[in-house]
Short mmCIF file of N, CA and C in Angstrom, two decimals:
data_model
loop_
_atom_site.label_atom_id
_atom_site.label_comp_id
_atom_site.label_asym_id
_atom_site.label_seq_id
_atom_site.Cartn_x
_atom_site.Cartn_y
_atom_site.Cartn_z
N UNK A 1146 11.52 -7.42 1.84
CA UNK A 1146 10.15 -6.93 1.90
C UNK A 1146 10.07 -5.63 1.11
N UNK A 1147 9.16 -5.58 -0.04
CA UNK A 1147 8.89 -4.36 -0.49
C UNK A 1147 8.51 -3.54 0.74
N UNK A 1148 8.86 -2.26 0.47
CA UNK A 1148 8.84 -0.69 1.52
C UNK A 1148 9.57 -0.66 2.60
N UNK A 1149 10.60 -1.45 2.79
CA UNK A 1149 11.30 -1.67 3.98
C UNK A 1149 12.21 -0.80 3.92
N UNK A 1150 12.89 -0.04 5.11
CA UNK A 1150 13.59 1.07 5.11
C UNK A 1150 15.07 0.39 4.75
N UNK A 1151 16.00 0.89 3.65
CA UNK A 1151 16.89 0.20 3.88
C UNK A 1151 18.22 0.50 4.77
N UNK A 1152 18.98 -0.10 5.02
CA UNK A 1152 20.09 -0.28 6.18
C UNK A 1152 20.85 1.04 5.93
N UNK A 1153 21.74 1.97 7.15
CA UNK A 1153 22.35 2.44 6.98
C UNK A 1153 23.49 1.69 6.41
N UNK A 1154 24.38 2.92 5.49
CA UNK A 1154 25.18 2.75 4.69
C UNK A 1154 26.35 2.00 6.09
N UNK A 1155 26.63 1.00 5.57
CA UNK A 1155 27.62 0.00 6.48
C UNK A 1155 27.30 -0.90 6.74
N UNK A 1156 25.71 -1.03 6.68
CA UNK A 1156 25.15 -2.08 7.74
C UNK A 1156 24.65 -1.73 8.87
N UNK A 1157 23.83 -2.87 9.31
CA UNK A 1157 23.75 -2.81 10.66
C UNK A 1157 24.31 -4.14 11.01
N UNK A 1158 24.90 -4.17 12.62
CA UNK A 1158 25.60 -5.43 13.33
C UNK A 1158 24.78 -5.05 14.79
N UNK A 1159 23.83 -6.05 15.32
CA UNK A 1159 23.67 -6.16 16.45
C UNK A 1159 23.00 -7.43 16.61
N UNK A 1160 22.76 -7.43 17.95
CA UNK A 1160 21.98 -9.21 18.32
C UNK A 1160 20.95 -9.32 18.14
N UNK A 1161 20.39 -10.72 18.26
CA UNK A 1161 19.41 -11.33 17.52
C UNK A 1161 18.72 -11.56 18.39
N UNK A 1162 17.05 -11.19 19.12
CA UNK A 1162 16.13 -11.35 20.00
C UNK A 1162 14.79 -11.94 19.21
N UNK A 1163 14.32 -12.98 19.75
CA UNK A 1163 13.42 -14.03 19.26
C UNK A 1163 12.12 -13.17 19.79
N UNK A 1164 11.25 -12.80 19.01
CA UNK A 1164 9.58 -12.51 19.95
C UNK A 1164 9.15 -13.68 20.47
N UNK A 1165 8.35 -14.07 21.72
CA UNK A 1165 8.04 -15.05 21.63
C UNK A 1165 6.88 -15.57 20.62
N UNK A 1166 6.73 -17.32 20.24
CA UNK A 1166 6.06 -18.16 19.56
C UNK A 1166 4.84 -18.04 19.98
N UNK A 1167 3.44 -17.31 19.91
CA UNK A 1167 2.34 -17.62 20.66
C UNK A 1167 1.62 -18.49 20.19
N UNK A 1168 0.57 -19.31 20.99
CA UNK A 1168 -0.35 -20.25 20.71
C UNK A 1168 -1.09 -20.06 19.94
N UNK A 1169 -1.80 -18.98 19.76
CA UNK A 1169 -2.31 -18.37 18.56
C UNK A 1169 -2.09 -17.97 17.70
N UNK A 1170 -0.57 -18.10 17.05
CA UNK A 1170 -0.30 -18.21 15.53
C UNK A 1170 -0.30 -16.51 15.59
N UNK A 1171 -0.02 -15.53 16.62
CA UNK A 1171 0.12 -13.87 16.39
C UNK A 1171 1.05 -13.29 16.72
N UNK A 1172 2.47 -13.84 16.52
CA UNK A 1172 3.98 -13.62 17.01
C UNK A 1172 4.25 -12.11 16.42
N UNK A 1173 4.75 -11.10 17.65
CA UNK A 1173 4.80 -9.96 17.04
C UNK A 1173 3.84 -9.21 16.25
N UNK A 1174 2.48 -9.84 17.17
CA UNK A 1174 1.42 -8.69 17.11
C UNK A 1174 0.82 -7.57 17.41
N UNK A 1175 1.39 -8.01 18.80
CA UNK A 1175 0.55 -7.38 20.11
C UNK A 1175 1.63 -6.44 20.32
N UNK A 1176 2.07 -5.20 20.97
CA UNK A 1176 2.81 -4.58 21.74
C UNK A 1176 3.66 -5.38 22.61
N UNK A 1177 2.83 -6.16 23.67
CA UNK A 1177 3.15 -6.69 24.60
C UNK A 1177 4.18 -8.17 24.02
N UNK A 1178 4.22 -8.22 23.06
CA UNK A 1178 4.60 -9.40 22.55
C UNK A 1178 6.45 -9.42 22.81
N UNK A 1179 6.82 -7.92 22.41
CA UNK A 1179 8.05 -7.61 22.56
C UNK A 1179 8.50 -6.64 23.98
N UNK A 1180 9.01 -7.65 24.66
CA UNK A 1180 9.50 -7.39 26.32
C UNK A 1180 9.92 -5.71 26.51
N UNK A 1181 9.80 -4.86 27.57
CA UNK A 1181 10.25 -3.94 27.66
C UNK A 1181 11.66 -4.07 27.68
N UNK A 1182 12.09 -3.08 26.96
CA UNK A 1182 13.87 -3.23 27.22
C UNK A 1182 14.71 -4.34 26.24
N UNK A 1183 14.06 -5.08 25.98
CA UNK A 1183 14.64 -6.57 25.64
C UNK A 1183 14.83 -6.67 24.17
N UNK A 1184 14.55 -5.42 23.71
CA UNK A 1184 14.47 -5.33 21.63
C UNK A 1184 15.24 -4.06 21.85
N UNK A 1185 15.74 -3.14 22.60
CA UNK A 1185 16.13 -2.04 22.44
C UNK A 1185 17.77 -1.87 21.80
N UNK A 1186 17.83 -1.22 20.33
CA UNK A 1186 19.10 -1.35 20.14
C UNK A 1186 19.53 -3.02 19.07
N UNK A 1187 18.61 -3.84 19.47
CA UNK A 1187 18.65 -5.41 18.49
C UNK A 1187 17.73 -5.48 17.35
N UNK A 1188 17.90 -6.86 16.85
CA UNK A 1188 17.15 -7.09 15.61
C UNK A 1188 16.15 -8.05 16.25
N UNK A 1189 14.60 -8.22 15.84
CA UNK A 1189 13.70 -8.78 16.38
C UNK A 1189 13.61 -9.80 15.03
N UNK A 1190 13.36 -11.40 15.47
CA UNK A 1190 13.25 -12.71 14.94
C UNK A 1190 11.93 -12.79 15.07
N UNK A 1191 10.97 -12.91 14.11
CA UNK A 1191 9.48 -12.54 14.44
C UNK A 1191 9.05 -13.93 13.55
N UNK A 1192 8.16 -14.89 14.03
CA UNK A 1192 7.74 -15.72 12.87
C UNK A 1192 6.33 -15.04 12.48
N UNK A 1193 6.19 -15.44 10.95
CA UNK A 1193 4.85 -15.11 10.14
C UNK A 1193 3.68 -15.58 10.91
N UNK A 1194 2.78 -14.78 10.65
CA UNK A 1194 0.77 -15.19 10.78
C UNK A 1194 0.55 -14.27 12.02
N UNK A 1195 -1.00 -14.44 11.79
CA UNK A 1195 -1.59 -13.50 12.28
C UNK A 1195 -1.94 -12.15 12.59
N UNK A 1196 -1.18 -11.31 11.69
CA UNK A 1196 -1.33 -10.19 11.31
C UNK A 1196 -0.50 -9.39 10.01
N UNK A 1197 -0.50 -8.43 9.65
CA UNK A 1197 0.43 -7.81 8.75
C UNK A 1197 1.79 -7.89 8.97
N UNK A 1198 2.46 -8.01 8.08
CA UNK A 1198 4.03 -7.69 8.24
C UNK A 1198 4.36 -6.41 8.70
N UNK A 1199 3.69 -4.84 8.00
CA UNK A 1199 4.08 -3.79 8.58
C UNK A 1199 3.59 -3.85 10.01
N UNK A 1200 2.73 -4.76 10.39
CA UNK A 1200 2.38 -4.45 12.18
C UNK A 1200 3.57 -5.03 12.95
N UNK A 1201 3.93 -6.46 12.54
CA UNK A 1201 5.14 -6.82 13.04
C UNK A 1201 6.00 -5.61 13.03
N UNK A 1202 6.58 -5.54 12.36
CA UNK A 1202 7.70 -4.38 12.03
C UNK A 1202 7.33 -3.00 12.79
N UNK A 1203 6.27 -2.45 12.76
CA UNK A 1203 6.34 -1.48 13.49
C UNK A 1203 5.94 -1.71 15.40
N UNK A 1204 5.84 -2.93 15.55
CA UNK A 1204 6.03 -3.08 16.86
C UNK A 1204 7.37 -3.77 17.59
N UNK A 1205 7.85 -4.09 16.60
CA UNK A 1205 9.53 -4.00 17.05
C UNK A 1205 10.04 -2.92 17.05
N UNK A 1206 9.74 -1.89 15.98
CA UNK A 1206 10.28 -0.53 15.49
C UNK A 1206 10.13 0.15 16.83
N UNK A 1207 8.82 -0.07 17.64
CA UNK A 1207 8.28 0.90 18.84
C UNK A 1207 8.96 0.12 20.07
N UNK A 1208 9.63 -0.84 20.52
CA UNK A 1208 9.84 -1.50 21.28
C UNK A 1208 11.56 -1.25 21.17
N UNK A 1209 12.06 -0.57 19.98
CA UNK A 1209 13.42 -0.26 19.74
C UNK A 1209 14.22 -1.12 18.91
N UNK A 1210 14.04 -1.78 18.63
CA UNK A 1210 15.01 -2.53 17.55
C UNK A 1210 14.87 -2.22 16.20
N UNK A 1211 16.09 -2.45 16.13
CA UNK A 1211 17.08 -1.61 15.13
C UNK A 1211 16.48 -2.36 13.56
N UNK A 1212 16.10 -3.21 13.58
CA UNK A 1212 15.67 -4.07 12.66
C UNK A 1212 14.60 -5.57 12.45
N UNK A 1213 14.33 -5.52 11.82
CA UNK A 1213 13.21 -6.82 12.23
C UNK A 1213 13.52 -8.04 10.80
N UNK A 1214 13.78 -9.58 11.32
CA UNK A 1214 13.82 -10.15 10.37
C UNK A 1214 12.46 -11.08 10.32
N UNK A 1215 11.18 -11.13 9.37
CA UNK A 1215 10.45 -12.14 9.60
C UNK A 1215 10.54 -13.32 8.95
N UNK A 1216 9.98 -14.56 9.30
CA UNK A 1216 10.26 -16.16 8.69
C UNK A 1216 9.16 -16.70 9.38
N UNK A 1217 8.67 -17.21 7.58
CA UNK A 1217 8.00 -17.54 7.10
C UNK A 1217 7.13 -18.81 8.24
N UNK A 1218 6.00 -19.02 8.03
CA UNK A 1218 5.31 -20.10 9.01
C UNK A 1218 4.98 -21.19 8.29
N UNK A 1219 5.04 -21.52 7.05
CA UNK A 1219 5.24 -22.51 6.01
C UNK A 1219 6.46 -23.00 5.11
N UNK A 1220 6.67 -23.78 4.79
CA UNK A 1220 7.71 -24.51 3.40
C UNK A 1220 7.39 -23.10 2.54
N UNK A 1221 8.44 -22.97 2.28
CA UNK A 1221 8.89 -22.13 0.94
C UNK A 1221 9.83 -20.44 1.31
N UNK A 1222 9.78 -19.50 0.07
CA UNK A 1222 10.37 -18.22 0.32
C UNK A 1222 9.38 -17.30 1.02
N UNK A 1223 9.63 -16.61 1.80
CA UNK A 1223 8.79 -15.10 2.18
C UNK A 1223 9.41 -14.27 1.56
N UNK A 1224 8.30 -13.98 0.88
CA UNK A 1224 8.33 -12.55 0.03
C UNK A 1224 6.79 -11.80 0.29
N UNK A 1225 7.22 -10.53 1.11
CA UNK A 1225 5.57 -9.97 1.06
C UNK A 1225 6.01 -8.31 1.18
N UNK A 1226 5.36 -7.63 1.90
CA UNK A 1226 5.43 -6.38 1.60
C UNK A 1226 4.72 -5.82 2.92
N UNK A 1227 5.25 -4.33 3.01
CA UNK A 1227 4.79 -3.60 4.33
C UNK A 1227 3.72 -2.71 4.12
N UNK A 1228 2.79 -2.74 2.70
CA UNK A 1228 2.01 -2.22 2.11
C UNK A 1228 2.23 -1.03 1.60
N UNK A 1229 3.07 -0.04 2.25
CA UNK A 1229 3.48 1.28 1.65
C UNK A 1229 4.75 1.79 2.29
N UNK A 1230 5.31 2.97 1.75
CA UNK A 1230 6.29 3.42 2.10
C UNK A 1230 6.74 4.05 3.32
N UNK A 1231 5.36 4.96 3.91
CA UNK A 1231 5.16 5.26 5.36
C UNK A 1231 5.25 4.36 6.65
N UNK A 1232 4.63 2.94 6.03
CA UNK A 1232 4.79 2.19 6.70
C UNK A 1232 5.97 1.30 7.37
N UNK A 1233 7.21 1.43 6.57
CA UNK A 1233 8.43 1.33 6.97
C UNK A 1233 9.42 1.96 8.03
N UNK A 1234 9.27 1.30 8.78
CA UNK A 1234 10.12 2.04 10.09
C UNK A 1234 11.38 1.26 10.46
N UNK A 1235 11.54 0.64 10.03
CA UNK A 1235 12.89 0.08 10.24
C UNK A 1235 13.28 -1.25 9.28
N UNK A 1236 14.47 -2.04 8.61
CA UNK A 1236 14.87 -2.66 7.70
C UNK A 1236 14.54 -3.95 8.56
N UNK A 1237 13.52 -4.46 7.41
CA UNK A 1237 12.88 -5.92 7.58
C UNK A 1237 13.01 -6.39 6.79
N UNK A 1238 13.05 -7.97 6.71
CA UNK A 1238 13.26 -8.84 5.66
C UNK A 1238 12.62 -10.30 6.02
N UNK A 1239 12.44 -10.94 4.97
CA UNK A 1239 11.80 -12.06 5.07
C UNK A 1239 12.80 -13.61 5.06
N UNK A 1240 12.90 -14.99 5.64
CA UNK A 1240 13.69 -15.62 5.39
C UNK A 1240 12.28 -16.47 5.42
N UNK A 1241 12.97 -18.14 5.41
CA UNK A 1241 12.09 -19.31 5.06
C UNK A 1241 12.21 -19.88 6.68
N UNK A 1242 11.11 -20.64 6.55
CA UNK A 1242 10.95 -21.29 8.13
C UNK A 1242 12.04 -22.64 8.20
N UNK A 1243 12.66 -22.64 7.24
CA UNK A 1243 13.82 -23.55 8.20
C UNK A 1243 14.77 -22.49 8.68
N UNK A 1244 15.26 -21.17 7.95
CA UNK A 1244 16.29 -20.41 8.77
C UNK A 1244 15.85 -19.73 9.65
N UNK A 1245 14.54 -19.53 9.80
CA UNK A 1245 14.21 -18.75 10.91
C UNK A 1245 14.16 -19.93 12.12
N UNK A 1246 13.88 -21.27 11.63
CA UNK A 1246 14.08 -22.48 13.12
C UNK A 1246 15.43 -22.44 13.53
N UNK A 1247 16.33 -22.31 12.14
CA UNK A 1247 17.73 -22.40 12.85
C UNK A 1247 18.21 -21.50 13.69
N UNK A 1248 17.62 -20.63 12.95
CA UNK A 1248 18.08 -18.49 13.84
C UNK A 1248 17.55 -19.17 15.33
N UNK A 1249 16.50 -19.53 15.37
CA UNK A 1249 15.86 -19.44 17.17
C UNK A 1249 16.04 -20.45 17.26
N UNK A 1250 16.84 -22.09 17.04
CA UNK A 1250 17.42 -22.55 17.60
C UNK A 1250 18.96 -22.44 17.97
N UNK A 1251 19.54 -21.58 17.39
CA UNK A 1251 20.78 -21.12 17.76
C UNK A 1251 20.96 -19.87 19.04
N UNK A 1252 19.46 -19.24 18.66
CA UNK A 1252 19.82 -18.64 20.09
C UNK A 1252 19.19 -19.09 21.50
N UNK A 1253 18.65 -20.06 21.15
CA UNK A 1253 18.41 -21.44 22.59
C UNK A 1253 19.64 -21.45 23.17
N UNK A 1254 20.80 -21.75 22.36
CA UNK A 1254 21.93 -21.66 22.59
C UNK A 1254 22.72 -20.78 23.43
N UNK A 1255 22.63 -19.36 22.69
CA UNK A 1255 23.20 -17.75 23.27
C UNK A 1255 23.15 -16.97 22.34
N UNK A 1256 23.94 -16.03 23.17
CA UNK A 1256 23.43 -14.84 22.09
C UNK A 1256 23.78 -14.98 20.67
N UNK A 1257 23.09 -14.06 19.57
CA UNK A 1257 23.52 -14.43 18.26
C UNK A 1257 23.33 -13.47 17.69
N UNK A 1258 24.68 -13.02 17.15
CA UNK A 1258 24.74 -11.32 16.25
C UNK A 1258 24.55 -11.74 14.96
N UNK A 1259 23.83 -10.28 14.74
CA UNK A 1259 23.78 -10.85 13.19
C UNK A 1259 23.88 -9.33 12.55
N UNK A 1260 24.68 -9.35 11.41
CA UNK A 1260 25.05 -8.88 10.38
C UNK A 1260 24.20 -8.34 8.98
N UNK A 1261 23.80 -7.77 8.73
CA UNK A 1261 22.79 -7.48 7.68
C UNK A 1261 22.98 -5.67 6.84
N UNK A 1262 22.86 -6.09 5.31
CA UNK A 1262 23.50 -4.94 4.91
C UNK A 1262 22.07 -4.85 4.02
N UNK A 1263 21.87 -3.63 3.47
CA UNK A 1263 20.69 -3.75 2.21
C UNK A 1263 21.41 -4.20 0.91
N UNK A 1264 20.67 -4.92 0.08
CA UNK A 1264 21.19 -5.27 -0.87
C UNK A 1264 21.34 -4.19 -1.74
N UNK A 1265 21.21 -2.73 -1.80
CA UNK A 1265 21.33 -2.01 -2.44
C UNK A 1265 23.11 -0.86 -2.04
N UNK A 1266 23.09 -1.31 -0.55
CA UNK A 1266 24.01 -0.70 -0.31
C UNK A 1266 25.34 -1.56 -0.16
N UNK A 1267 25.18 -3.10 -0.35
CA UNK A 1267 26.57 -4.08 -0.94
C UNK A 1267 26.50 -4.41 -2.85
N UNK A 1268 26.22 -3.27 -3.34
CA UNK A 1268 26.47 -3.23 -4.63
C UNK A 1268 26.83 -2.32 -4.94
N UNK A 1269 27.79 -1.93 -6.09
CA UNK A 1269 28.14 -0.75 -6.70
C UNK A 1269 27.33 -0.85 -8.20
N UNK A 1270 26.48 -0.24 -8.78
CA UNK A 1270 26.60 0.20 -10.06
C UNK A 1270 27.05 1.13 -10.82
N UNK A 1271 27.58 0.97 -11.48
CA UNK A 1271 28.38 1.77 -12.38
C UNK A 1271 27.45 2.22 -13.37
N UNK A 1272 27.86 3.81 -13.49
CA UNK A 1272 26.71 4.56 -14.58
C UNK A 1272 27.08 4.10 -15.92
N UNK A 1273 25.71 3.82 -16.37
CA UNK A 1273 25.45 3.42 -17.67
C UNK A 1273 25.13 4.32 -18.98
N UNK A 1274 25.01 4.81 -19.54
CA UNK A 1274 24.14 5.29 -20.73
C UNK A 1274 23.57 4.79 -21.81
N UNK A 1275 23.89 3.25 -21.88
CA UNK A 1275 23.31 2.16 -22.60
C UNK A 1275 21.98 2.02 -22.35
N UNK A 1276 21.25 1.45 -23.26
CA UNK A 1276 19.85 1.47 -22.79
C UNK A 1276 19.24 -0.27 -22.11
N UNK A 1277 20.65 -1.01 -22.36
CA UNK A 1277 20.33 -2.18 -21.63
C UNK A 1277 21.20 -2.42 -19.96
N UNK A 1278 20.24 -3.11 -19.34
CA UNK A 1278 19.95 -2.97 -17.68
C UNK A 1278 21.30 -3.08 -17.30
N UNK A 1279 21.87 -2.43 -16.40
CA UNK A 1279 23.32 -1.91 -15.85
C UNK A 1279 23.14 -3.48 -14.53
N UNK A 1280 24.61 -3.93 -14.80
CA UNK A 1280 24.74 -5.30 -13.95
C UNK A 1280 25.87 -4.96 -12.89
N UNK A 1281 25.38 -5.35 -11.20
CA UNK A 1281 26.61 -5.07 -10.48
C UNK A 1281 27.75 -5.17 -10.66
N UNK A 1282 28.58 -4.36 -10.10
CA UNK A 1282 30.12 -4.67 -10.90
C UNK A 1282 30.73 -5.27 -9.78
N UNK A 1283 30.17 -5.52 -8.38
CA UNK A 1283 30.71 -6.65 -7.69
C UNK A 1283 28.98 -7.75 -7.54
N UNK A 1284 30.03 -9.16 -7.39
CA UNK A 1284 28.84 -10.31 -7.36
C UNK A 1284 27.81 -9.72 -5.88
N UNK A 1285 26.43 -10.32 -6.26
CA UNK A 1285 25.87 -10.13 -4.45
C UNK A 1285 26.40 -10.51 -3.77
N UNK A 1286 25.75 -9.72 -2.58
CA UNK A 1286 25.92 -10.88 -1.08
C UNK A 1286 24.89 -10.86 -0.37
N UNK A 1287 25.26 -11.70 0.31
CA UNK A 1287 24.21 -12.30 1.18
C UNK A 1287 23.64 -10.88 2.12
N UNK A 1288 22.16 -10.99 2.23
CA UNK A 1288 21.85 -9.61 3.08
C UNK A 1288 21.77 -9.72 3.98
N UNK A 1289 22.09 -10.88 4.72
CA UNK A 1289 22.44 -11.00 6.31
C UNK A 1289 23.18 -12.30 6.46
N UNK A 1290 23.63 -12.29 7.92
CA UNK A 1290 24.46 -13.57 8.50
C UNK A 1290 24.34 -13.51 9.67
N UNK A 1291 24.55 -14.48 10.44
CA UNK A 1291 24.49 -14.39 11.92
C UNK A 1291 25.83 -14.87 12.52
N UNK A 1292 26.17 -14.77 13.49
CA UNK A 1292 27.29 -15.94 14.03
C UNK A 1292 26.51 -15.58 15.50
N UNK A 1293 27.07 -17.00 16.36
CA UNK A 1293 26.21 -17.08 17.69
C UNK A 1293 28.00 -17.25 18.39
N UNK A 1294 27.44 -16.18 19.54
CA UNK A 1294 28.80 -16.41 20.46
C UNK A 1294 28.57 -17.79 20.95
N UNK A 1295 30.14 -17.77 21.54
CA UNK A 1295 30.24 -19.26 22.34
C UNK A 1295 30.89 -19.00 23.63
N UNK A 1296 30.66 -19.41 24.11
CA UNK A 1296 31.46 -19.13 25.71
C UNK A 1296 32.55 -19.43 26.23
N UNK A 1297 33.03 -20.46 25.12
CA UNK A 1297 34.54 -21.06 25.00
C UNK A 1297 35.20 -20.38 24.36
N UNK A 1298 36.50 -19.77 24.15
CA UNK A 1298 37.30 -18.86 23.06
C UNK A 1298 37.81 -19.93 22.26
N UNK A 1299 37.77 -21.47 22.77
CA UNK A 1299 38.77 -22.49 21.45
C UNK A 1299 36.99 -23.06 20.89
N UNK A 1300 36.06 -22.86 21.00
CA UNK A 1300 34.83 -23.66 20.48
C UNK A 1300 35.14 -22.56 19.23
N UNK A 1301 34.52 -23.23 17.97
CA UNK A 1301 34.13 -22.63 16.52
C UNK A 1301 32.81 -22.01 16.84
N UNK A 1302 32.83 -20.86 16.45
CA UNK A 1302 31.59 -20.61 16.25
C UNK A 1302 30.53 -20.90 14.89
N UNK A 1303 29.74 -20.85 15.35
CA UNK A 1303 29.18 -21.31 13.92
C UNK A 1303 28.30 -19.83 12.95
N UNK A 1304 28.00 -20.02 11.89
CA UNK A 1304 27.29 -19.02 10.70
C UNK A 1304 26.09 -19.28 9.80
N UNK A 1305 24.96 -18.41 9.73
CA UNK A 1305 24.24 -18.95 9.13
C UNK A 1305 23.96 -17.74 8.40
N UNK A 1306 24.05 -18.00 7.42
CA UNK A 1306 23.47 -16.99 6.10
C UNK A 1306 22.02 -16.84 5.39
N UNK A 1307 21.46 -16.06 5.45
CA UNK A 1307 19.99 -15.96 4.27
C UNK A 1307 20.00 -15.15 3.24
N UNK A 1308 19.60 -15.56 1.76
CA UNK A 1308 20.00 -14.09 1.45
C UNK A 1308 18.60 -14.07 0.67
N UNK A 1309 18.61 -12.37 0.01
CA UNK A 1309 17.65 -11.43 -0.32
C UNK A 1309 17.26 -12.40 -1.07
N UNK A 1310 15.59 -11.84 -1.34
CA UNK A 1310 14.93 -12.33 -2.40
C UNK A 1310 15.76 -11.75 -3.86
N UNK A 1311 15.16 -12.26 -5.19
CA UNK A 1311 16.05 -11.96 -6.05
C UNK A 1311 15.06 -10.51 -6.56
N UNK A 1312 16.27 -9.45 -7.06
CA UNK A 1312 16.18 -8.36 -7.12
C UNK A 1312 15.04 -7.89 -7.79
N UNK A 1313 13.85 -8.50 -8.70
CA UNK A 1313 13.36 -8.83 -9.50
C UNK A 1313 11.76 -8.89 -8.38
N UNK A 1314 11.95 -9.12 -7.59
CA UNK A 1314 10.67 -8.94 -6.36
C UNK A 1314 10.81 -7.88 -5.38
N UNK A 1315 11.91 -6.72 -5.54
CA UNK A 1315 12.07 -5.55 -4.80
C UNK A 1315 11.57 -4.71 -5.58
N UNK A 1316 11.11 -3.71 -5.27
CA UNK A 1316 10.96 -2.47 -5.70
C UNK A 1316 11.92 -1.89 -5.43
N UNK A 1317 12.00 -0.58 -7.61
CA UNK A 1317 13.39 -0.09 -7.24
C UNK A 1317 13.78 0.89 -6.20
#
């Protein structure tokens, strides 16, 4: 999401809390949408519609979580924006509505940490003085992942990856 605050340097690693789905298409609108206590310290799974992205985001932001991922309520990429820079209160990002079904069907399951770095802070560029565009000197990565605990220590856990829009729809 253009204006999104980006991640402290390391990352962030914490669990994955679903807002609930409302009937009215306004998930992570309302205040009330995100439980007392229940986002504090996590990343909030918010699906698209019914209001702004920076409102989502800043009502997870006020409810305590550390981060907000939104996905999309149609076929295709989310790519949108928090309208300005003030408006960023914590590192949000957009995925597609099949990974955001998988994200909240995996945590039907249990809990599910997830992993997320800014794409600015899993790259190194190396200073240039050339006047043509300076290319990471390590490949991307993915700007988040999840893995969902299991309650068994011999069960596999499983991983699901999304990654950033391409660099080319961020602002620098």
């Amino acid at each position: 999401m253009t204006y999104t605050k980006s991640t402290p340097v390391g990352g962030v690693r914490a669990e994955l809390v679903a807002a609930p789905v409302d009937a009215d298409a306004t998930s992570g609108c309302e205040p009330g949408d995100f439980a007392a206590g229940a986002f504090t310290g996590k990343i909030a799974l918010i699906k698209r519609g019914g209001c702004a992205f920076a409102v989502k985001q800043q009502n997870a932001a006020a409810a305590g979580a550390v981060a907000a991922v939104i996905y999309n309520n149609a076929e295709g990429v989310l790519s949108g924006t928090l309208g300005d820079a003030a408006s960023g209160k914590i590192p949000t990002g957009g995925i597609t509505l099949a990974e955001g079904t998988a994200l909240a069907a995996e945590l039907a399951k249990g809990p599910v940490t997830l992993s997320w770095r800014s794409a600015s802070s899993s790259r190194r560029v190396p200073p240039t003085t050339s006047s043509r565009r300076p290319r990471p000197a390590t490949p991307p990565t993915p700007w988040c992942s999840a893995r969902t605990s299991t309650p068994s220590p011999r069960a596999p856990a499983s991983t699901t990856t999304a990654r950033a829009p391409p660099a080319s729809s961020r602002p620098p």
